[in-house]
Short mmCIF file of N, CA and C in Angstrom, two decimals:
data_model
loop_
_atom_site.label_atom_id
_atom_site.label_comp_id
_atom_site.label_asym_id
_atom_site.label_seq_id
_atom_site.Cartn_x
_atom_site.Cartn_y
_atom_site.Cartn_z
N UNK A 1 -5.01 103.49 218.79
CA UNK A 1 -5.84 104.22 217.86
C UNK A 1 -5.53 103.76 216.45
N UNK A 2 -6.08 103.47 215.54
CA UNK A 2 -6.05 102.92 214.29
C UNK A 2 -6.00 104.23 213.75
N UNK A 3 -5.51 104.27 212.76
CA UNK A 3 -4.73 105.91 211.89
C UNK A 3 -5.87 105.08 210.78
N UNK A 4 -5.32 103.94 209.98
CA UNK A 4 -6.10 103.85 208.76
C UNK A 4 -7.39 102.50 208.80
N UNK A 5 -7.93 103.36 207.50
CA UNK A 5 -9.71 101.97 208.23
C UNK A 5 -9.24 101.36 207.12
N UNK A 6 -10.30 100.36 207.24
CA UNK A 6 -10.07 99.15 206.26
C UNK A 6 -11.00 99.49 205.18
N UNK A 7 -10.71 98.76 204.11
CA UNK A 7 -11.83 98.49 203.28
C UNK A 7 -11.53 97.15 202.54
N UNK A 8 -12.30 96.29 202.40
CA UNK A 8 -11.88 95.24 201.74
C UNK A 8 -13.27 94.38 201.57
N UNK A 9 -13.19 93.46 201.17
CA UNK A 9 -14.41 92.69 201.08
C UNK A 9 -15.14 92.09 202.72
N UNK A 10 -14.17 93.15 203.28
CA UNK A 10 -14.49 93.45 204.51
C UNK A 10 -15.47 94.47 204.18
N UNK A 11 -15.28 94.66 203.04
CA UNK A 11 -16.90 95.86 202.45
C UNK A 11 -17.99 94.51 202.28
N UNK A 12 -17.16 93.24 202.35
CA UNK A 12 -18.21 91.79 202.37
C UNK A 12 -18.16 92.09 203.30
N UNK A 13 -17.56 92.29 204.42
CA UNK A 13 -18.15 91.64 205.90
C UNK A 13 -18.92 92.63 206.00
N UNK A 14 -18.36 93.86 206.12
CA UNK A 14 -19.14 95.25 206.01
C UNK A 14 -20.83 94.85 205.15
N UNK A 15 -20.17 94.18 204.41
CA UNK A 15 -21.24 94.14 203.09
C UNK A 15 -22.24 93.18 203.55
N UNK A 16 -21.85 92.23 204.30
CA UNK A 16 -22.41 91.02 204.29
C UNK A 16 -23.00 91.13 205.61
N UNK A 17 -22.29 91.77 206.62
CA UNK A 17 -22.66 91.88 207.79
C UNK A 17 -23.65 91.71 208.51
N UNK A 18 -24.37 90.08 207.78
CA UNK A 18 -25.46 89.15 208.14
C UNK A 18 -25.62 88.69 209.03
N UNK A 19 -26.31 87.95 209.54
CA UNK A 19 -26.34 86.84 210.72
C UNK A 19 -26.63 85.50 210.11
N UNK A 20 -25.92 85.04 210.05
CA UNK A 20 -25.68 83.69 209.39
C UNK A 20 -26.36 82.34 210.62
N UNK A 21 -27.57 83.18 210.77
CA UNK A 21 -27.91 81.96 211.77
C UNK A 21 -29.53 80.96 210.87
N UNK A 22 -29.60 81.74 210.12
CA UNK A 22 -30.90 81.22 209.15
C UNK A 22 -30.32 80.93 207.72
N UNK A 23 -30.05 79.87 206.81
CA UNK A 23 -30.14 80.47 205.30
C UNK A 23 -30.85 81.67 204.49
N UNK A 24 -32.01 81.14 204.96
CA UNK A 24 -33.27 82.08 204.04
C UNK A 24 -32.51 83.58 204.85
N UNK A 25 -33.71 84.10 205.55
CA UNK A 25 -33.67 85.57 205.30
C UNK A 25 -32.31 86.10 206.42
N UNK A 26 -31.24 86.26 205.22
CA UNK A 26 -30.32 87.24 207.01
C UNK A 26 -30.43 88.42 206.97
N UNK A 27 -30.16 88.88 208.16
CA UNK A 27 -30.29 89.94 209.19
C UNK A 27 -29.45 90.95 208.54
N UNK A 28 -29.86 92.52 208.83
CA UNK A 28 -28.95 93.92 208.74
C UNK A 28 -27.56 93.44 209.36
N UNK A 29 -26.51 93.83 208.86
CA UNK A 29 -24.89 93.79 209.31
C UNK A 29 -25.01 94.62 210.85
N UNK A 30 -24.27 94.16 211.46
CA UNK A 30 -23.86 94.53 212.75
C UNK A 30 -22.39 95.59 212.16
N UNK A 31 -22.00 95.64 211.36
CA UNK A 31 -20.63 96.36 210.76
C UNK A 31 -21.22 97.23 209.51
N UNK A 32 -21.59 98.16 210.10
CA UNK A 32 -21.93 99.04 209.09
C UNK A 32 -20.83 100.45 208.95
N UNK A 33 -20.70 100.68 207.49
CA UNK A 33 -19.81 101.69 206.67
C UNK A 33 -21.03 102.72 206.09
N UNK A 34 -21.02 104.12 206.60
CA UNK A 34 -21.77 104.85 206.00
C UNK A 34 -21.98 104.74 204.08
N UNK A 35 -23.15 104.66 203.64
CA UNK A 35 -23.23 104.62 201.97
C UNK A 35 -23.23 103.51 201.56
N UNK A 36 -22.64 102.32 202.44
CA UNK A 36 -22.39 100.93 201.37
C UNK A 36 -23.69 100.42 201.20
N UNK A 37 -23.35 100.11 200.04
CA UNK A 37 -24.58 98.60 199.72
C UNK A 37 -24.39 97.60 199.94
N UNK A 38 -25.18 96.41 199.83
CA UNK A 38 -24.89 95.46 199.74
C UNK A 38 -26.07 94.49 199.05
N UNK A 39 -25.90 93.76 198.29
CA UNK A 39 -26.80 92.71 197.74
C UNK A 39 -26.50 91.28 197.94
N UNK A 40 -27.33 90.24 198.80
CA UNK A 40 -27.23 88.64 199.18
C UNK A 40 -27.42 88.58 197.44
N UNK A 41 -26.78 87.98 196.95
CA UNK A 41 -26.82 87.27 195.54
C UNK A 41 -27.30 85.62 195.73
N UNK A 42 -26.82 84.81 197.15
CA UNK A 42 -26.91 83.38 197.41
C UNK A 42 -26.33 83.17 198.48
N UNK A 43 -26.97 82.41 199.01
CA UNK A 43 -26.44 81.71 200.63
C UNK A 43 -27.25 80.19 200.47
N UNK A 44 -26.10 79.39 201.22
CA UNK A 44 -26.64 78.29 200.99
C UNK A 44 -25.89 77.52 202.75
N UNK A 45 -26.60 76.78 203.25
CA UNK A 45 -25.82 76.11 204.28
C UNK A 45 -25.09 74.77 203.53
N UNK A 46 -24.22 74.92 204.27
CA UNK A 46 -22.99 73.57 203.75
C UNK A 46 -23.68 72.42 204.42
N UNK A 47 -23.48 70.55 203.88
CA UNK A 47 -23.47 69.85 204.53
C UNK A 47 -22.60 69.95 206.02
N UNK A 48 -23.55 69.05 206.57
CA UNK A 48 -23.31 69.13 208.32
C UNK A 48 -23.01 69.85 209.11
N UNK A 49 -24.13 70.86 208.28
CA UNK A 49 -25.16 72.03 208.84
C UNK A 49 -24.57 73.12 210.11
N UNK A 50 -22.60 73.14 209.74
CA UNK A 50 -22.61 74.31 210.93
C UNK A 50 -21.95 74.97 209.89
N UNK A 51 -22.08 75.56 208.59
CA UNK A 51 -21.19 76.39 208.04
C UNK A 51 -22.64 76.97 207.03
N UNK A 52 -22.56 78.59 206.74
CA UNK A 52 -23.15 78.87 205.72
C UNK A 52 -22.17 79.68 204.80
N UNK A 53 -22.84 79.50 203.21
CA UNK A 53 -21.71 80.30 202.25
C UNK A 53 -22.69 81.25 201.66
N UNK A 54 -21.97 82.55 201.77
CA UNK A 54 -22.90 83.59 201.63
C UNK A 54 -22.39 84.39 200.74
N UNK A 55 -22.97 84.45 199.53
CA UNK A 55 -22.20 85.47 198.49
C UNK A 55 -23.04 86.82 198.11
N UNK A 56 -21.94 87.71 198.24
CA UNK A 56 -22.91 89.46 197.75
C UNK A 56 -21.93 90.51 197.04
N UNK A 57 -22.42 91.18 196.51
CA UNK A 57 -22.22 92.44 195.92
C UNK A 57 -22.30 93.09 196.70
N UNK A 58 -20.71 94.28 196.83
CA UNK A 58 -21.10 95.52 198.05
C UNK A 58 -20.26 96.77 196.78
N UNK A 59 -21.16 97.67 197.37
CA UNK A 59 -20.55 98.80 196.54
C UNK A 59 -20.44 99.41 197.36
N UNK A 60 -18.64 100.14 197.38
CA UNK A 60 -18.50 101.27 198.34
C UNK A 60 -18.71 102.75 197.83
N UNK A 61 -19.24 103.68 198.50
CA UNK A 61 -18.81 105.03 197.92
C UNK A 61 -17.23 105.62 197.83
N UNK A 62 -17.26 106.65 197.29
CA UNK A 62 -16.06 107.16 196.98
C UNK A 62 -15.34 107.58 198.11
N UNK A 63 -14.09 107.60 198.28
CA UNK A 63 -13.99 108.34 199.80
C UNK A 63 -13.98 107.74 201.13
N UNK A 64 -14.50 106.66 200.79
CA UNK A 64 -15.08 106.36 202.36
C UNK A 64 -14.27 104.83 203.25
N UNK A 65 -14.41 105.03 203.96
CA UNK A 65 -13.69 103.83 205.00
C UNK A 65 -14.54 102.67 205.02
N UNK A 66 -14.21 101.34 205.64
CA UNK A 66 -15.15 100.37 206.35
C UNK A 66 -14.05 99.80 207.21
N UNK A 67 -15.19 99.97 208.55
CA UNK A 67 -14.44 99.97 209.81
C UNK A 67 -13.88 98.75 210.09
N UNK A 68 -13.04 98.77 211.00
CA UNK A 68 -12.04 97.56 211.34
C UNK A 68 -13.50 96.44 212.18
N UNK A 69 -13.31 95.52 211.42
CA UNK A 69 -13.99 93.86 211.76
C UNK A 69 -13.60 92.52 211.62
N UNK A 70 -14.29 91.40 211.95
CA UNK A 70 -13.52 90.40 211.59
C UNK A 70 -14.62 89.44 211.65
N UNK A 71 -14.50 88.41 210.45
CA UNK A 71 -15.28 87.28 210.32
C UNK A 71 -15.02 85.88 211.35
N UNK A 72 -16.50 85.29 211.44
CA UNK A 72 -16.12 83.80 212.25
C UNK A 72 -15.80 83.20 211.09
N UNK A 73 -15.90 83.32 210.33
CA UNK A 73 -14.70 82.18 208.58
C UNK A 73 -14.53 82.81 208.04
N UNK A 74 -14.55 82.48 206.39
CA UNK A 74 -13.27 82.91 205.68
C UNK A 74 -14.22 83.84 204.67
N UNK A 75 -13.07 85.15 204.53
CA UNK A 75 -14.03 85.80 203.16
C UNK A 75 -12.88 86.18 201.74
N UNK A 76 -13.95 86.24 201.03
CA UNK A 76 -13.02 85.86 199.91
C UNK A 76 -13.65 87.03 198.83
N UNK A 77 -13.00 88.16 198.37
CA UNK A 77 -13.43 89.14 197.14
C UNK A 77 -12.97 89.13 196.28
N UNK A 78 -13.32 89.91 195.17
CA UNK A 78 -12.77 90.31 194.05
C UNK A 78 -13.18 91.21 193.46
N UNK A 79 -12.28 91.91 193.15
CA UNK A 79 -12.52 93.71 193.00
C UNK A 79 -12.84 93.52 191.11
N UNK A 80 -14.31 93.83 190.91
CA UNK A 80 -14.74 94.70 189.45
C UNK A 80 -14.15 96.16 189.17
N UNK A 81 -14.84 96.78 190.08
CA UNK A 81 -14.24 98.36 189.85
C UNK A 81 -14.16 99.13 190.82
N UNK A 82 -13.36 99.87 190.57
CA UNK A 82 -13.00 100.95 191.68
C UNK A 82 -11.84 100.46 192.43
N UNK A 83 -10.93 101.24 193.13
CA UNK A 83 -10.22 101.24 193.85
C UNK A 83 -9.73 101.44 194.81
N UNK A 84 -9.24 100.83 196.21
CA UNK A 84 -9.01 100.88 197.01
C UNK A 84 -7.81 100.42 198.00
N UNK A 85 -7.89 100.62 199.40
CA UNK A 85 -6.82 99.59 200.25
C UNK A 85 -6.90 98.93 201.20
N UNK A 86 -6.75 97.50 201.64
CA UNK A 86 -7.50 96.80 201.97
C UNK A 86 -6.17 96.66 203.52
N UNK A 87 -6.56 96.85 204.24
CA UNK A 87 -5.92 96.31 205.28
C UNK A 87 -5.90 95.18 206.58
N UNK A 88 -5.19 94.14 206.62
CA UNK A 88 -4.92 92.90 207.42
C UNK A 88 -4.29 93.42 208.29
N UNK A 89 -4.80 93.14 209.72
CA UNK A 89 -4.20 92.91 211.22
C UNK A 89 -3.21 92.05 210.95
N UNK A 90 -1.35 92.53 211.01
CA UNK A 90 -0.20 91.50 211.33
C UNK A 90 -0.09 91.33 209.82
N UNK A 91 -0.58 91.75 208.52
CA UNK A 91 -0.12 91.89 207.31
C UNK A 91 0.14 93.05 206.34
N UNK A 92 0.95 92.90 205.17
CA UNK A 92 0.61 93.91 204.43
C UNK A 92 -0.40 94.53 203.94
N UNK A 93 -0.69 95.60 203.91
CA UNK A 93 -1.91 96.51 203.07
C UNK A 93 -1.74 95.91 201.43
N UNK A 94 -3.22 95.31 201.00
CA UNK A 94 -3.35 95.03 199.98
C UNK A 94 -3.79 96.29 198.93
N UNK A 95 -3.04 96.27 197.42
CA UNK A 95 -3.75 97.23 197.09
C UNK A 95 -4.99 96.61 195.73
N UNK A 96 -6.18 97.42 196.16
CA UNK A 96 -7.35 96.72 195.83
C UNK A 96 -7.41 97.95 194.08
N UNK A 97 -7.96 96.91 193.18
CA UNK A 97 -7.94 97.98 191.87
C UNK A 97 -9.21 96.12 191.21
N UNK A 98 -9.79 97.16 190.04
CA UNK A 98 -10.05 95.56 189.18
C UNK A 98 -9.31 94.58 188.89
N UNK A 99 -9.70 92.89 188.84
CA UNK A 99 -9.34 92.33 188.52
C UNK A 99 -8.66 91.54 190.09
N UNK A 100 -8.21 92.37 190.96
CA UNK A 100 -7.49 92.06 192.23
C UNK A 100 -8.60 90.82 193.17
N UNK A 101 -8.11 89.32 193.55
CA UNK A 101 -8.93 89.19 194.35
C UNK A 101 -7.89 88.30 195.71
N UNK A 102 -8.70 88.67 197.05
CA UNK A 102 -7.99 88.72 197.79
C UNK A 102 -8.82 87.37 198.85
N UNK A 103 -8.24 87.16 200.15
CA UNK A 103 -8.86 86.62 201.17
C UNK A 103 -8.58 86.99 202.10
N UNK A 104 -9.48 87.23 203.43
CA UNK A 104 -9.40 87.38 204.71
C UNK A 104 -9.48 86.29 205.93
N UNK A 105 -8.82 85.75 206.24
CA UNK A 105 -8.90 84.49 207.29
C UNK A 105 -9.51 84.77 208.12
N UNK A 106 -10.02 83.56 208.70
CA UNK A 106 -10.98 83.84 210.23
C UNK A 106 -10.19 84.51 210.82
N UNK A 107 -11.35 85.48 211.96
CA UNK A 107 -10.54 86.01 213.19
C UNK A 107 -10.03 87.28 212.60
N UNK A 108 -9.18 87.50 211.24
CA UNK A 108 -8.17 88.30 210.94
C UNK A 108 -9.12 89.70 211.22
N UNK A 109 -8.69 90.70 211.89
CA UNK A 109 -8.96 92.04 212.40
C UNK A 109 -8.77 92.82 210.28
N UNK A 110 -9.73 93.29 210.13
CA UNK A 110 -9.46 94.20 208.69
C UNK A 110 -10.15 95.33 208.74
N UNK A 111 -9.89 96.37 207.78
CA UNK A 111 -10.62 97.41 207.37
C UNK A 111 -10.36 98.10 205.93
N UNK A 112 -10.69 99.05 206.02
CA UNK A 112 -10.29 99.10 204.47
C UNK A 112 -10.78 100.31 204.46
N UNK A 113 -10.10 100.79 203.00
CA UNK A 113 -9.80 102.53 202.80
C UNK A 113 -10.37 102.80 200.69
N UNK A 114 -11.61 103.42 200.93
CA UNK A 114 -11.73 103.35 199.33
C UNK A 114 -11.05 104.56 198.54
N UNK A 115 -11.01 104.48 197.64
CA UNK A 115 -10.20 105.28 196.20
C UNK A 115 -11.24 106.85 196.15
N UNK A 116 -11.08 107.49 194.79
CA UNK A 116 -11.94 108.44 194.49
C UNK A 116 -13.58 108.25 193.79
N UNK A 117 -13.70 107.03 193.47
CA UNK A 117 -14.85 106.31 192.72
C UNK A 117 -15.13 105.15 193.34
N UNK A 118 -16.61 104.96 193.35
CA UNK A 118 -17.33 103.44 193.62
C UNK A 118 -16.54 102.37 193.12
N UNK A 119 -16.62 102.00 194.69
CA UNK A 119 -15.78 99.96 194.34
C UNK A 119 -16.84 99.52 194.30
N UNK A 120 -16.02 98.22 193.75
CA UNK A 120 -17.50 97.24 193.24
C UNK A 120 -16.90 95.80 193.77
N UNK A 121 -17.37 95.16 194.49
CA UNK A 121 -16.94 94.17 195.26
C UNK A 121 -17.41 92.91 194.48
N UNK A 122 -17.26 91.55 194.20
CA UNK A 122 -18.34 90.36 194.73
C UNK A 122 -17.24 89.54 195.57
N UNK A 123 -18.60 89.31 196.31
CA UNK A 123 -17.69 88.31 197.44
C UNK A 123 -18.20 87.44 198.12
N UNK A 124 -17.72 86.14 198.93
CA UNK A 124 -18.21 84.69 199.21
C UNK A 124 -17.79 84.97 200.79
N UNK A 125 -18.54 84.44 201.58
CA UNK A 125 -17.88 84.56 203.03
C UNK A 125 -18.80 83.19 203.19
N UNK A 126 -17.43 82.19 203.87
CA UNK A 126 -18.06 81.09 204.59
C UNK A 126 -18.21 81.18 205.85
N UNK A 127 -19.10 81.16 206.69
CA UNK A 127 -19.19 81.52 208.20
C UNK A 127 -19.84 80.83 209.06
N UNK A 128 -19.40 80.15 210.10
CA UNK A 128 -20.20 79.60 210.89
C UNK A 128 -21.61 80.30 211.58
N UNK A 129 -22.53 78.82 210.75
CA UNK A 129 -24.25 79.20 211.68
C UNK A 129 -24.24 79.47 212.25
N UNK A 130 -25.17 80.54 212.75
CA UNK A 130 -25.56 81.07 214.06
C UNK A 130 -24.81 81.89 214.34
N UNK A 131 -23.72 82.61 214.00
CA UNK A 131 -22.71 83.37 214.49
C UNK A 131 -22.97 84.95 213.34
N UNK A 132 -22.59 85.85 213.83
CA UNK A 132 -23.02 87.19 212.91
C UNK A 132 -21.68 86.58 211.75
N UNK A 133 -21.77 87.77 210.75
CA UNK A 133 -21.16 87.47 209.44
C UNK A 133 -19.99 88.23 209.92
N UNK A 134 -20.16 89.30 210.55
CA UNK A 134 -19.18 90.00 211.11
C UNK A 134 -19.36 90.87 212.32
N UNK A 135 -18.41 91.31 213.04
CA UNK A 135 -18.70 92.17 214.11
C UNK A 135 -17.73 92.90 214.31
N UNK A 136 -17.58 93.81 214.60
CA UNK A 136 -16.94 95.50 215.08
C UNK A 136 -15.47 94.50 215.62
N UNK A 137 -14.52 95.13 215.27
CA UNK A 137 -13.19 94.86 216.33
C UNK A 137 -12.74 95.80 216.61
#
């Protein structure tokens, strides 16, 4: 049983929680966090066409969790505002505030735990085509 959720730019995966199987239009997240937003800012496929880089804005509400998931590549945030705690499967709990920016490795199991006020995420997730941006662990 997991005691604490994640939040992290796993509010990207959360956030992003695309299907990275098209550039143009991706898909609703398969990893959804009650309240979050999220905004595609840019996605672009990488040369030799099995990687896409997908960057967005996720805003968490106050209070709130984003459930334990994990990317097929790498995601990468950086906290504007608000505060939170970002938790890695087999690592320390990061603590998320402005200015903080962090990464999540493929595979890595995360979730994350927000503060009393809206986080404000931006974040880059490189992920292999065709594969969701994220999915439930």
């Amino acid at each position: 049983m997991l005691t604490r959720r994640l939040f992290s730019a796993c509010w990207i995966c959360s956030a992003a929680s695309l299907i990275a199987s098209e550039v143009e239009a991706q898909q609703a997240p398969q990893v959804q966090s009650k309240g979050l937003t999220r905004t595609v800012l840019n996605q672009t496929e990488l040369p030799g066409g099995t990687h896409v880089v997908i960057q967005v804005v996720v805003e968490v509400p106050p209070n709130s969790d984003v459930e334990r998931h994990v990317h097929p590549g790498i995601e990468t945030g950086y906290v504007m505002e608000g505060t939170g705690m970002l938790y890695l499967e087999g690592r320390d709990p990061i603590e998320l505030k402005p200015g903080v920016g962090f990464q999540v490795p493929q595979g890595v199991r995360h979730s994350a735990k927000n503060g009393p006020t809206v986080t404000k995420i931006t974040g880059t997730l490189t992920v292999e085509k065709g594969k969701p941006a994220a999915s439930p662990a």
